[in-house]
Amino acid sequence: MSAVLADCRPQAAPPIAVVLLGTGVVGGALLKLLDTPAASSLRLVGAANSRHQQTDPRRLAQRNLREQLRGEGDARDDAALFAALEASGAPVRAIIDATASASLAQRHAQWLAQGYHVITANKALAGGALDGWRALQAALGDGVRYGDAATVGAGLPVLSTLRRLRRCGDSLLTLEGVFSGSLSYLFNQYDGSRPFSALLAQARELGYTEPDPRSDLSGEDVARKLLILARHAGFALGSDEVEVESLVPPALRELDTAGFLERLAELDAPLAERHAQARARGNVLRFLARLNQRGRARVGLVEVPPTHPAARLYGTDNQFALTTTRYNTQPLVIQGPGAGPEVTAQALLGDVLALAPQG
Ligand SMILES: NC(=O)c1ccc[n+]([C@@H]2O[C@H](COP(=O)([O-])OP(=O)(O)OC[C@H]3O[C@@H](n4cnc5c(N)ncnc54)[C@H](OP(=O)(O)O)[C@@H]3O)[C@@H](O)[C@H]2O)c1
């Protein structure tokens, strides 16, 4: 752990105390970053997974904290984590949510109201029901911040750009792009030469999809990101106002993960047909999110010509094309790796470091 974590002698409180919720792929990558000089102004005072937590400074300083929490630690109790934040004496106190838990996300507004900054990779509040988004907006202000860079594009400067444009009086007219690293990879690779299911199985092995690939293929994660962006742009859309085309056939939706993986080949015929039709017209398939000027939001598979910006993506790249009042001849395009634990953890760290009092 960093110098601040490793030295348990009494010392001046560093300016920022943090509690980390979630020590999975992203939380684990963040723990590694906390061990670097870039994080020397942070003190980790609590960490938790879904079953265990730790607030003992000596345990928190151990390099195998993530592994330890899998098998031991105190029982989960938010109050004890917050007590550790209070006891830190740090002038800035933040809760980092590196989970996908909807029930934790529902508490973000309450934490902000209690005076804690919230830094999140969890999209379930801002990209969930409109009531939750409104509660979040109402809880902001009074010096508390909501760090959300990791929720869209894994920290690509999308939300920050949108906010800056709005501060300058520019308005989003339309938005289009590829918001999922796994769906980007799948359709950048899919050329009809081998079944889609084989490509999907390979992408899953490479860690490019969720363990249950239906989380990606359903389009729901992309829809949440589109909602977050649309709401930041001033469109108060409800979650039922995004039209979502799922790539999972109805017969495969209710199966358990193992049952779904056994029947992957059922994805092949419909996608092969869509691909053949697109190719006959000289086009390619991309899984696009779109928001038009009237606030109509749609997520699904689209045929685009080879000259379309999304046709020229590589790997797991995300792309966000923003047409605004001032960027109206050509869109402002933000593109780059939009998934991955390291860049997502870095987005969380960046949002935490931005809380430091400016001297
Ligand atoms: N992976 C990426 O590249 C990426 C990119 C951008 C954004 N994200 C977002 O980042 C978040 C985390 O993703 P991940 O890939 O790290 O997921 P993950 O590997 O499944 O880890 C999730 C972690 O959250 C913990 N957790 C669940 N409920 C909790 C609770 N009530 N209290 C405390 N901890 C709880 C889990 O605990 P257990 O270990 O006990 O189950 C686990 O440690 C998600 O919202 C995801 O959408 C991920």
Tab-separated table of C-alpha atoms and ligand atoms in Angstrom:
chain	number	residue	atom	x	y	z
A	1	MET	CA	0.000	0.000	0.000
A	2	SER	CA	1.047	3.621	-0.314
A	3	ALA	CA	3.291	5.328	2.193
A	4	VAL	CA	0.213	6.785	3.869
A	5	LEU	CA	-1.363	3.347	4.285
A	6	ALA	CA	1.750	1.438	5.240
A	7	ASP	CA	2.837	3.713	8.089
A	8	CYS	CA	0.543	3.184	11.078
A	9	ARG	CA	2.266	5.709	13.383
A	10	PRO	CA	0.228	8.789	14.286
A	11	GLN	CA	0.516	11.267	11.464
A	12	ALA	CA	-1.205	14.325	10.077
A	13	ALA	CA	-4.493	13.422	8.410
A	14	PRO	CA	-4.160	13.440	4.636
A	15	PRO	CA	-6.716	15.719	3.047
A	16	ILE	CA	-8.952	12.970	1.631
A	17	ALA	CA	-10.343	9.917	3.452
A	18	VAL	CA	-12.083	7.276	1.354
A	19	VAL	CA	-14.230	4.199	1.811
A	20	LEU	CA	-14.242	1.729	-1.088
A	21	LEU	CA	-17.378	-0.317	-1.743
A	22	GLY	CA	-16.666	-3.161	-4.168
A	23	THR	CA	-13.357	-4.956	-4.500
A	24	GLY	CA	-14.099	-6.789	-7.743
A	25	VAL	CA	-12.404	-6.160	-11.079
A	26	VAL	CA	-12.586	-2.344	-10.922
A	27	GLY	CA	-12.243	-2.050	-7.113
A	28	GLY	CA	-9.215	-4.366	-7.254
A	29	ALA	CA	-7.573	-2.188	-9.920
A	30	LEU	CA	-8.279	0.872	-7.774
A	31	LEU	CA	-6.613	-0.728	-4.751
A	32	LYS	CA	-3.467	-1.111	-6.889
A	33	LEU	CA	-3.630	2.570	-7.874
A	34	LEU	CA	-3.989	3.566	-4.214
A	35	ASP	CA	-0.556	2.027	-3.763
A	36	THR	CA	1.059	4.536	-6.147
A	37	PRO	CA	2.482	8.007	-5.413
A	38	ALA	CA	-0.418	9.581	-7.343
A	39	ALA	CA	-2.702	8.567	-4.459
A	40	SER	CA	-0.491	9.755	-1.610
A	41	SER	CA	-3.057	12.379	-0.536
A	42	LEU	CA	-5.677	9.669	0.048
A	43	ARG	CA	-6.210	7.508	3.095
A	44	LEU	CA	-8.287	4.345	2.713
A	45	VAL	CA	-10.268	4.045	5.958
A	46	GLY	CA	-12.673	1.291	4.945
A	47	ALA	CA	-13.216	-1.286	2.216
A	48	ALA	CA	-16.011	-3.771	1.580
A	49	ASN	CA	-17.288	-6.427	-0.745
A	50	SER	CA	-20.873	-7.716	-0.570
A	51	ARG	CA	-20.229	-9.877	2.505
A	52	HIS	CA	-17.282	-8.481	4.448
A	53	GLN	CA	-15.663	-5.186	5.312
A	54	GLN	CA	-12.500	-3.929	6.937
A	55	THR	CA	-11.739	-0.732	8.859
A	56	ASP	CA	-8.589	-1.839	10.699
A	57	PRO	CA	-5.736	0.349	9.303
A	58	ARG	CA	-3.212	-2.522	9.508
A	59	ARG	CA	-5.470	-4.858	7.535
A	60	LEU	CA	-6.332	-2.120	5.048
A	61	ALA	CA	-2.620	-1.574	4.431
A	62	GLN	CA	-2.038	-5.205	3.418
A	63	ARG	CA	-1.492	-5.912	-0.245
A	64	ASN	CA	-3.839	-8.895	-0.248
A	65	LEU	CA	-6.787	-6.906	1.117
A	66	ARG	CA	-9.006	-7.903	-1.805
A	67	GLU	CA	-8.316	-11.618	-1.305
A	68	GLN	CA	-8.699	-11.303	2.495
A	69	LEU	CA	-12.136	-9.763	2.171
A	70	ARG	CA	-13.297	-12.763	0.149
A	71	GLY	CA	-12.937	-15.029	3.164
A	72	GLU	CA	-12.894	-12.845	6.288
A	73	GLY	CA	-13.539	-9.429	7.812
A	74	ASP	CA	-16.324	-7.753	9.740
A	75	ALA	CA	-19.918	-8.238	8.640
A	76	ARG	CA	-21.202	-5.567	6.243
A	77	ASP	CA	-22.372	-2.498	8.116
A	78	ASP	CA	-22.395	0.896	6.408
A	79	ALA	CA	-22.557	2.701	9.770
A	80	ALA	CA	-19.149	1.333	10.801
A	81	LEU	CA	-17.632	2.462	7.484
A	82	PHE	CA	-19.019	5.966	7.888
A	83	ALA	CA	-17.795	6.078	11.489
A	84	ALA	CA	-14.298	5.374	10.129
A	85	LEU	CA	-14.677	8.293	7.717
A	86	GLU	CA	-15.755	10.569	10.586
A	87	ALA	CA	-12.910	9.381	12.811
A	88	SER	CA	-10.327	10.058	10.085
A	89	GLY	CA	-10.228	13.788	10.819
A	90	ALA	CA	-9.825	14.379	7.082
A	91	PRO	CA	-11.467	17.542	5.793
A	92	VAL	CA	-12.653	15.720	2.645
A	93	ARG	CA	-14.556	12.422	2.994
A	94	ALA	CA	-15.617	10.330	0.022
A	95	ILE	CA	-17.409	7.058	-0.642
A	96	ILE	CA	-16.324	5.211	-3.780
A	97	ASP	CA	-18.944	2.873	-5.245
A	98	ALA	CA	-17.222	0.277	-7.464
A	99	THR	CA	-20.185	-2.111	-7.435
A	100	ALA	CA	-23.148	-2.641	-9.742
A	101	SER	CA	-25.512	-2.796	-6.755
A	102	ALA	CA	-28.856	-1.070	-7.338
A	103	SER	CA	-29.560	-0.960	-3.601
A	104	LEU	CA	-26.267	0.841	-2.883
A	105	ALA	CA	-26.938	3.266	-5.750
A	106	GLN	CA	-30.289	4.130	-4.169
A	107	ARG	CA	-28.337	5.424	-1.166
A	108	HIS	CA	-26.061	7.804	-3.091
A	109	ALA	CA	-28.391	10.799	-2.631
A	110	GLN	CA	-28.631	10.099	1.095
A	111	TRP	CA	-24.817	9.924	1.419
A	112	LEU	CA	-24.497	13.255	-0.398
A	113	ALA	CA	-27.098	14.765	1.924
A	114	GLN	CA	-24.964	13.544	4.858
A	115	GLY	CA	-22.055	15.565	3.459
A	116	TYR	CA	-20.015	12.762	1.851
A	117	HIS	CA	-18.741	13.091	-1.696
A	118	VAL	CA	-19.726	10.088	-3.826
A	119	ILE	CA	-17.483	8.780	-6.590
A	120	THR	CA	-19.032	6.005	-8.661
A	121	ALA	CA	-18.614	3.504	-11.445
A	122	ASN	CA	-22.124	2.279	-10.631
A	123	LYS	CA	-24.651	3.518	-13.210
A	124	ALA	CA	-27.750	2.288	-11.414
A	125	LEU	CA	-28.772	5.655	-9.952
A	126	ALA	CA	-28.012	8.195	-12.695
A	127	GLY	CA	-28.965	5.677	-15.408
A	128	GLY	CA	-31.950	4.197	-13.571
A	129	ALA	CA	-35.445	5.488	-12.823
A	130	LEU	CA	-36.009	9.211	-13.379
A	131	ASP	CA	-37.023	9.678	-9.716
A	132	GLY	CA	-33.540	8.536	-8.677
A	133	TRP	CA	-31.890	10.983	-11.073
A	134	ARG	CA	-34.038	13.811	-9.667
A	135	ALA	CA	-33.197	12.830	-6.078
A	136	LEU	CA	-29.526	12.918	-7.055
A	137	GLN	CA	-29.807	16.410	-8.563
A	138	ALA	CA	-31.628	17.625	-5.448
A	139	ALA	CA	-28.885	16.250	-3.174
A	140	LEU	CA	-26.072	17.998	-5.071
A	141	GLY	CA	-24.835	21.426	-4.080
A	142	ASP	CA	-23.690	22.588	-0.662
A	143	GLY	CA	-20.127	21.582	-1.456
A	144	VAL	CA	-20.667	17.875	-2.154
A	145	ARG	CA	-19.631	16.378	-5.467
A	146	TYR	CA	-20.772	13.372	-7.485
A	147	GLY	CA	-17.845	11.910	-9.437
A	148	ASP	CA	-19.334	10.010	-12.360
A	149	ALA	CA	-16.530	9.918	-14.970
A	150	ALA	CA	-16.325	6.118	-14.685
A	151	THR	CA	-20.012	5.574	-15.485
A	152	VAL	CA	-19.756	6.381	-19.206
A	153	GLY	CA	-16.855	5.517	-21.502
A	154	ALA	CA	-14.781	4.228	-18.546
A	155	GLY	CA	-13.420	7.708	-17.940
A	156	LEU	CA	-13.162	8.995	-21.522
A	157	PRO	CA	-13.828	12.742	-21.169
A	158	VAL	CA	-17.451	12.554	-22.258
A	159	LEU	CA	-19.515	13.734	-19.297
A	160	SER	CA	-16.959	16.433	-18.430
A	161	THR	CA	-17.078	17.705	-22.024
A	162	LEU	CA	-20.865	17.736	-22.060
A	163	ARG	CA	-20.934	19.696	-18.797
A	164	ARG	CA	-18.340	22.187	-20.072
A	165	LEU	CA	-20.268	22.755	-23.306
A	166	ARG	CA	-23.472	23.381	-21.341
A	167	ARG	CA	-21.691	25.811	-19.000
A	168	CYS	CA	-20.644	27.737	-22.116
A	169	GLY	CA	-24.256	27.915	-23.290
A	170	ASP	CA	-23.863	25.239	-25.984
A	171	SER	CA	-26.689	22.693	-26.318
A	172	LEU	CA	-26.600	19.079	-27.398
A	173	LEU	CA	-28.647	18.589	-30.553
A	174	THR	CA	-27.977	14.917	-31.284
A	175	LEU	CA	-25.792	12.178	-29.883
A	176	GLU	CA	-24.718	8.953	-31.527
A	177	GLY	CA	-22.144	6.335	-30.811
A	178	VAL	CA	-20.925	2.982	-29.645
A	179	PHE	CA	-21.069	2.936	-25.858
A	180	SER	CA	-20.151	-0.678	-25.099
A	181	GLY	CA	-16.630	-2.081	-25.329
A	182	SER	CA	-17.870	-5.654	-25.716
A	183	LEU	CA	-20.446	-4.858	-28.420
A	184	SER	CA	-17.859	-2.695	-30.167
A	185	TYR	CA	-15.414	-5.626	-30.222
A	186	LEU	CA	-18.054	-8.106	-31.401
A	187	PHE	CA	-19.278	-6.038	-34.347
A	188	ASN	CA	-15.821	-4.706	-35.279
A	189	GLN	CA	-14.802	-8.372	-35.672
A	190	TYR	CA	-17.949	-9.951	-37.077
A	191	ASP	CA	-17.557	-10.382	-40.840
A	192	GLY	CA	-19.729	-13.448	-41.350
A	193	SER	CA	-16.731	-15.754	-41.840
A	194	ARG	CA	-17.473	-17.580	-38.584
A	195	PRO	CA	-20.557	-17.875	-36.441
A	196	PHE	CA	-21.355	-14.982	-34.110
A	197	SER	CA	-21.557	-17.471	-31.210
A	198	ALA	CA	-17.917	-18.523	-31.775
A	199	LEU	CA	-16.811	-14.901	-31.707
A	200	LEU	CA	-18.876	-14.293	-28.570
A	201	ALA	CA	-17.352	-17.306	-26.811
A	202	GLN	CA	-13.882	-16.014	-27.694
A	203	ALA	CA	-14.711	-12.480	-26.497
A	204	ARG	CA	-15.984	-13.942	-23.236
A	205	GLU	CA	-12.740	-15.896	-22.754
A	206	LEU	CA	-10.729	-12.719	-23.355
A	207	GLY	CA	-12.745	-11.013	-20.584
A	208	TYR	CA	-14.341	-8.557	-23.031
A	209	THR	CA	-17.889	-9.523	-22.023
A	210	GLU	CA	-19.574	-9.933	-18.655
A	211	PRO	CA	-19.534	-13.530	-17.328
A	212	ASP	CA	-23.159	-13.699	-18.513
A	213	PRO	CA	-22.899	-12.045	-21.959
A	214	ARG	CA	-26.626	-11.272	-21.923
A	215	SER	CA	-25.764	-8.250	-19.721
A	216	ASP	CA	-24.020	-6.836	-22.803
A	217	LEU	CA	-26.249	-8.279	-25.545
A	218	SER	CA	-29.493	-7.060	-23.952
A	219	GLY	CA	-28.473	-3.447	-24.664
A	220	GLU	CA	-29.555	-2.464	-21.125
A	221	ASP	CA	-26.089	-1.274	-20.088
A	222	VAL	CA	-25.857	0.889	-23.225
A	223	ALA	CA	-29.349	2.240	-22.510
A	224	ARG	CA	-28.263	3.281	-19.003
A	225	LYS	CA	-25.274	5.179	-20.452
A	226	LEU	CA	-27.501	6.868	-23.033
A	227	LEU	CA	-29.890	7.919	-20.248
A	228	ILE	CA	-27.022	9.383	-18.215
A	229	LEU	CA	-25.804	11.405	-21.206
A	230	ALA	CA	-29.292	12.504	-22.274
A	231	ARG	CA	-30.150	13.641	-18.734
A	232	HIS	CA	-26.902	15.608	-18.491
A	233	ALA	CA	-27.860	17.275	-21.769
A	234	GLY	CA	-31.195	18.380	-20.310
A	235	PHE	CA	-33.528	15.635	-21.588
A	236	ALA	CA	-35.448	14.361	-18.542
A	237	LEU	CA	-36.018	10.881	-19.976
A	238	GLY	CA	-37.536	8.033	-18.001
A	239	SER	CA	-35.894	4.637	-18.271
A	240	ASP	CA	-38.918	3.373	-20.225
A	241	GLU	CA	-38.360	6.082	-22.832
A	242	VAL	CA	-35.300	4.431	-24.353
A	243	GLU	CA	-36.205	2.015	-27.122
A	244	VAL	CA	-33.892	-0.962	-26.646
A	245	GLU	CA	-33.306	-3.702	-29.206
A	246	SER	CA	-32.026	-6.753	-27.375
A	247	LEU	CA	-29.854	-9.211	-29.285
A	248	VAL	CA	-30.990	-11.999	-26.944
A	249	PRO	CA	-33.867	-13.999	-28.478
A	250	PRO	CA	-36.893	-14.242	-26.117
A	251	ALA	CA	-36.412	-18.020	-25.708
A	252	LEU	CA	-32.942	-17.457	-24.188
A	253	ARG	CA	-33.832	-14.636	-21.768
A	254	GLU	CA	-35.059	-16.649	-18.774
A	255	LEU	CA	-32.337	-19.340	-18.741
A	256	ASP	CA	-29.582	-19.480	-16.142
A	257	THR	CA	-26.106	-18.531	-17.371
A	258	ALA	CA	-25.000	-22.111	-18.031
A	259	GLY	CA	-28.203	-22.859	-19.957
A	260	PHE	CA	-27.738	-19.719	-22.050
A	261	LEU	CA	-24.106	-20.560	-22.853
A	262	GLU	CA	-25.170	-24.019	-24.066
A	263	ARG	CA	-27.586	-22.471	-26.550
A	264	LEU	CA	-25.372	-19.656	-27.892
A	265	ALA	CA	-25.673	-21.042	-31.428
A	266	GLU	CA	-29.286	-19.845	-31.506
A	267	LEU	CA	-27.922	-16.298	-31.864
A	268	ASP	CA	-26.248	-17.168	-35.158
A	269	ALA	CA	-28.955	-17.404	-37.835
A	270	PRO	CA	-30.714	-14.050	-37.198
A	271	LEU	CA	-27.389	-12.188	-37.022
A	272	ALA	CA	-25.997	-13.943	-40.107
A	273	GLU	CA	-29.072	-12.805	-42.015
A	274	ARG	CA	-28.748	-9.187	-40.808
A	275	HIS	CA	-25.057	-9.258	-41.726
A	276	ALA	CA	-25.704	-10.656	-45.208
A	277	GLN	CA	-28.347	-7.995	-45.905
A	278	ALA	CA	-26.013	-5.223	-44.753
A	279	ARG	CA	-23.127	-6.585	-46.816
A	280	ALA	CA	-25.299	-6.790	-49.944
A	281	ARG	CA	-25.816	-3.030	-49.600
A	282	GLY	CA	-22.104	-2.383	-48.943
A	283	ASN	CA	-22.755	-1.637	-45.250
A	284	VAL	CA	-21.631	-2.966	-41.862
A	285	LEU	CA	-23.493	-3.612	-38.592
A	286	ARG	CA	-22.853	-1.562	-35.468
A	287	PHE	CA	-24.627	-1.520	-32.104
A	288	LEU	CA	-25.460	2.174	-31.833
A	289	ALA	CA	-26.996	4.423	-29.217
A	290	ARG	CA	-28.808	7.433	-30.625
A	291	LEU	CA	-30.525	10.483	-29.236
A	292	ASN	CA	-32.242	12.884	-31.600
A	293	GLN	CA	-33.175	16.534	-31.233
A	294	ARG	CA	-36.667	15.716	-29.988
A	295	GLY	CA	-35.227	13.533	-27.219
A	296	ARG	CA	-36.037	10.226	-28.909
A	297	ALA	CA	-33.563	7.650	-27.589
A	298	ARG	CA	-32.824	4.320	-29.217
A	299	VAL	CA	-30.285	1.557	-28.688
A	300	GLY	CA	-29.844	-1.265	-31.172
A	301	LEU	CA	-28.200	-2.800	-34.204
A	302	VAL	CA	-27.894	-0.462	-37.180
A	303	GLU	CA	-26.496	-0.770	-40.708
A	304	VAL	CA	-23.975	1.963	-41.415
A	305	PRO	CA	-21.927	2.715	-44.543
A	306	PRO	CA	-18.139	2.215	-44.418
A	307	THR	CA	-17.688	6.001	-44.346
A	308	HIS	CA	-19.629	6.267	-41.039
A	309	PRO	CA	-17.353	7.083	-38.048
A	310	ALA	CA	-18.577	3.963	-36.186
A	311	ALA	CA	-17.522	1.773	-39.124
A	312	ARG	CA	-13.908	2.714	-38.429
A	313	LEU	CA	-13.591	1.557	-34.824
A	314	TYR	CA	-10.991	-0.879	-33.521
A	315	GLY	CA	-10.875	-3.346	-30.647
A	316	THR	CA	-13.134	-2.386	-27.774
A	317	ASP	CA	-13.204	1.321	-28.653
A	318	ASN	CA	-16.152	3.437	-27.621
A	319	GLN	CA	-17.219	6.428	-29.663
A	320	PHE	CA	-19.386	9.420	-28.753
A	321	ALA	CA	-20.344	11.851	-31.546
A	322	LEU	CA	-21.890	15.041	-30.163
A	323	THR	CA	-23.628	17.463	-32.482
A	324	THR	CA	-24.292	20.709	-30.660
A	325	THR	CA	-25.443	24.220	-31.475
A	326	ARG	CA	-21.797	25.196	-32.027
A	327	TYR	CA	-20.413	21.851	-33.260
A	328	ASN	CA	-23.055	21.566	-35.939
A	329	THR	CA	-21.187	21.128	-39.200
A	330	GLN	CA	-19.144	18.197	-37.972
A	331	PRO	CA	-19.799	16.474	-34.634
A	332	LEU	CA	-17.347	16.615	-31.762
A	333	VAL	CA	-16.130	12.998	-31.593
A	334	ILE	CA	-14.654	11.413	-28.472
A	335	GLN	CA	-13.215	7.965	-29.061
A	336	GLY	CA	-10.978	5.474	-27.293
A	337	PRO	CA	-10.916	2.450	-24.995
A	338	GLY	CA	-14.235	2.608	-23.171
A	339	ALA	CA	-13.853	-0.402	-20.897
A	340	GLY	CA	-11.220	-2.071	-18.788
A	341	PRO	CA	-10.421	-2.145	-15.095
A	342	GLU	CA	-7.319	0.067	-15.179
A	343	VAL	CA	-8.818	2.982	-17.071
A	344	THR	CA	-12.062	2.731	-15.094
A	345	ALA	CA	-10.154	2.720	-11.796
A	346	GLN	CA	-8.138	5.690	-13.028
A	347	ALA	CA	-11.383	7.553	-13.731
A	348	LEU	CA	-12.424	6.913	-10.114
A	349	LEU	CA	-9.052	8.066	-8.799
A	350	GLY	CA	-9.193	11.193	-10.967
A	351	ASP	CA	-12.603	12.099	-9.566
A	352	VAL	CA	-11.349	11.567	-5.995
A	353	LEU	CA	-8.210	13.661	-6.553
A	354	ALA	CA	-10.373	16.455	-7.984
A	355	LEU	CA	-11.921	16.781	-4.502
A	356	ALA	CA	-8.637	17.994	-3.011
A	357	PRO	CA	-8.912	21.497	-1.617
A	358	GLN	CA	-7.298	23.880	-4.104
A	359	GLY	CA	-4.339	25.556	-2.472
B	1	LIG	N1	-15.178	-3.825	-15.627
B	1	LIG	C1	-15.128	-2.717	-16.385
B	1	LIG	O1	-14.320	-2.584	-17.326
B	1	LIG	C2	-16.051	-1.557	-16.082
B	1	LIG	C3	-15.966	-0.391	-16.859
B	1	LIG	C4	-16.780	0.707	-16.543
B	1	LIG	C5	-17.668	0.615	-15.485
B	1	LIG	N2	-17.760	-0.558	-14.780
B	1	LIG	C6	-18.720	-0.595	-13.671
B	1	LIG	O2	-17.986	-0.735	-12.466
B	1	LIG	C7	-18.769	-1.443	-11.510
B	1	LIG	C8	-17.950	-2.624	-10.983
B	1	LIG	O3	-17.633	-3.487	-12.070
B	1	LIG	P1	-16.681	-4.765	-11.859
B	1	LIG	O4	-16.369	-5.241	-13.223
B	1	LIG	O5	-15.582	-4.432	-10.910
B	1	LIG	O6	-17.711	-5.779	-11.144
B	1	LIG	P2	-17.359	-7.069	-10.247
B	1	LIG	O7	-16.010	-7.600	-10.574
B	1	LIG	O8	-18.550	-7.942	-10.323
B	1	LIG	O9	-17.239	-6.454	-8.752
B	1	LIG	C9	-18.343	-5.959	-8.053
B	1	LIG	C10	-17.945	-5.816	-6.607
B	1	LIG	O10	-19.035	-5.197	-5.898
B	1	LIG	C11	-19.185	-5.889	-4.660
B	1	LIG	N3	-20.499	-5.625	-4.090
B	1	LIG	C12	-21.726	-5.983	-4.539
B	1	LIG	N4	-22.690	-5.546	-3.687
B	1	LIG	C13	-22.042	-4.892	-2.687
B	1	LIG	C14	-22.461	-4.233	-1.502
B	1	LIG	N5	-23.743	-4.139	-1.179
B	1	LIG	N6	-21.516	-3.668	-0.707
B	1	LIG	C15	-20.200	-3.743	-1.014
B	1	LIG	N7	-19.733	-4.372	-2.113
B	1	LIG	C16	-20.642	-4.937	-2.945
B	1	LIG	C17	-18.939	-7.336	-5.032
B	1	LIG	O11	-18.725	-8.107	-3.883
B	1	LIG	P3	-18.472	-9.725	-3.959
B	1	LIG	O12	-17.043	-9.851	-4.389
B	1	LIG	O13	-18.703	-10.151	-2.547
B	1	LIG	O14	-19.485	-10.257	-4.926
B	1	LIG	C18	-17.688	-7.152	-5.893
B	1	LIG	O15	-16.538	-7.022	-5.066
B	1	LIG	C19	-20.057	-1.857	-12.227
B	1	LIG	O16	-21.076	-0.924	-11.938
B	1	LIG	C20	-19.666	-1.795	-13.701
B	1	LIG	O17	-20.767	-1.536	-14.551
B	1	LIG	C21	-16.959	-1.633	-15.030
